Amino acid sequence: QKEVEQDPGPLSVPEGAIVSLNCTYSNSAFQYFMWYRQYSRKGPELLMYTYSSGNKEDGRFTAQVDKSSKYISLFIRDSQPSDSATYLCAMSLAAGGSYIPTFGRGTSLIVHP
Amino acid sequence: DAGVTQSPTHLIKTRGQQVTLRCSPKSGHDTVSWYQQALGQGPQFIFQYYEEEERQRGNFPDRFSGHQFPNYSSELNVNALLLGDSALYLCASSPWADSNTEAFFGQGTRLTVV
């Protein structure tokens, strides 16, 4: 079993839909949970991060962490074709340099007009 | 601010050859991490440099080596290339104290080994 599991998709939705992207993990010691967006042929871009449990909102994006279930989610409201990309989750034990993040394999999202 | 820049963007090498990839970190960042991303997979950590020293290393053979210069830029060297080394190589820079929450990635170098 991998430390971080993420369904590769692709997930195809119509423009305007609410998108839910998810990851599960096995290491209960993870404290920081990050979401990256990666466009084709580009490097990942950090969208947002959450410390420990709870929700965090940034514009159309909401990150949610359920540590009891070892499950994290990224919700995208009013999805746009420009949101079409691969979304990577990543997790680490702490924020600093000694702690290397573990990435999921990414979920490919396609938002069609 | 140019962000994280990597060079070259693409290159093709023959099995057995050696390759050097370069990374210039975002201004103000002192930590550089290198990742290998195979097609359809998430980034796999290779190693991390801070204060010109390798601080952490992932599960990669000694054929993979690196360096960090006083200006914080970094190089990744791969010797005796194998077909399986074909991948996107990503450089991420960050401040040491916030390397997970303030990481910026470059656009990557696409390496093809034939």
XYZ file of C-alpha atoms in Angstrom, chain A residues 2 8 32 34 36 38 41-46 49 88 91-106, chain B residues 10 31 33 35 37 40-45 48 56 88 90 95-108 110:
60
model
C 1.338 3.409 -0.953
C -5.588 9.192 -11.348
C 0.675 19.466 6.686
C -0.799 20.544 0.372
C -0.728 21.461 -6.159
C 0.058 20.998 -12.590
C 4.233 20.270 -19.541
C 4.600 22.589 -16.543
C 5.847 22.271 -12.986
C 3.421 21.932 -10.053
C 2.042 25.128 -8.512
C 1.126 25.218 -4.838
C -2.003 24.054 2.315
C -1.530 16.595 -6.801
C 1.699 15.632 2.830
C 4.470 16.119 5.338
C 5.166 15.701 9.010
C 6.017 19.387 9.464
C 6.601 22.573 7.487
C 10.381 22.884 7.660
C 13.221 21.727 5.480
C 13.910 18.523 7.352
C 10.521 17.175 6.334
C 10.126 16.003 2.777
C 6.601 15.895 1.345
C 5.095 12.706 -0.002
C 3.089 13.226 -3.169
C 0.109 11.397 -4.555
C 0.164 10.442 -8.217
C -2.269 13.186 -9.160
C 14.287 19.354 -23.012
C 16.786 25.502 -0.229
C 14.989 20.081 -3.820
C 12.285 15.512 -7.950
C 8.313 12.716 -12.173
C 1.309 9.662 -14.859
C 3.045 9.650 -11.482
C 3.612 12.137 -8.710
C 7.011 13.704 -8.096
C 9.517 11.413 -6.386
C 12.038 13.112 -4.121
C 17.613 18.391 -1.106
C 18.063 14.696 2.640
C 10.457 15.139 -16.045
C 11.678 19.141 -11.300
C 13.008 28.978 2.420
C 14.460 26.282 4.678
C 11.990 26.938 7.498
C 8.947 26.732 5.229
C 10.079 24.262 2.631
C 6.690 22.576 2.447
C 4.393 25.571 2.631
C 6.395 27.980 0.471
C 7.759 25.699 -2.230
C 7.913 26.892 -5.814
C 8.593 24.507 -8.678
C 10.325 25.210 -11.932
C 8.847 24.148 -15.249
C 11.037 21.058 -15.279
C 12.155 16.727 -19.840
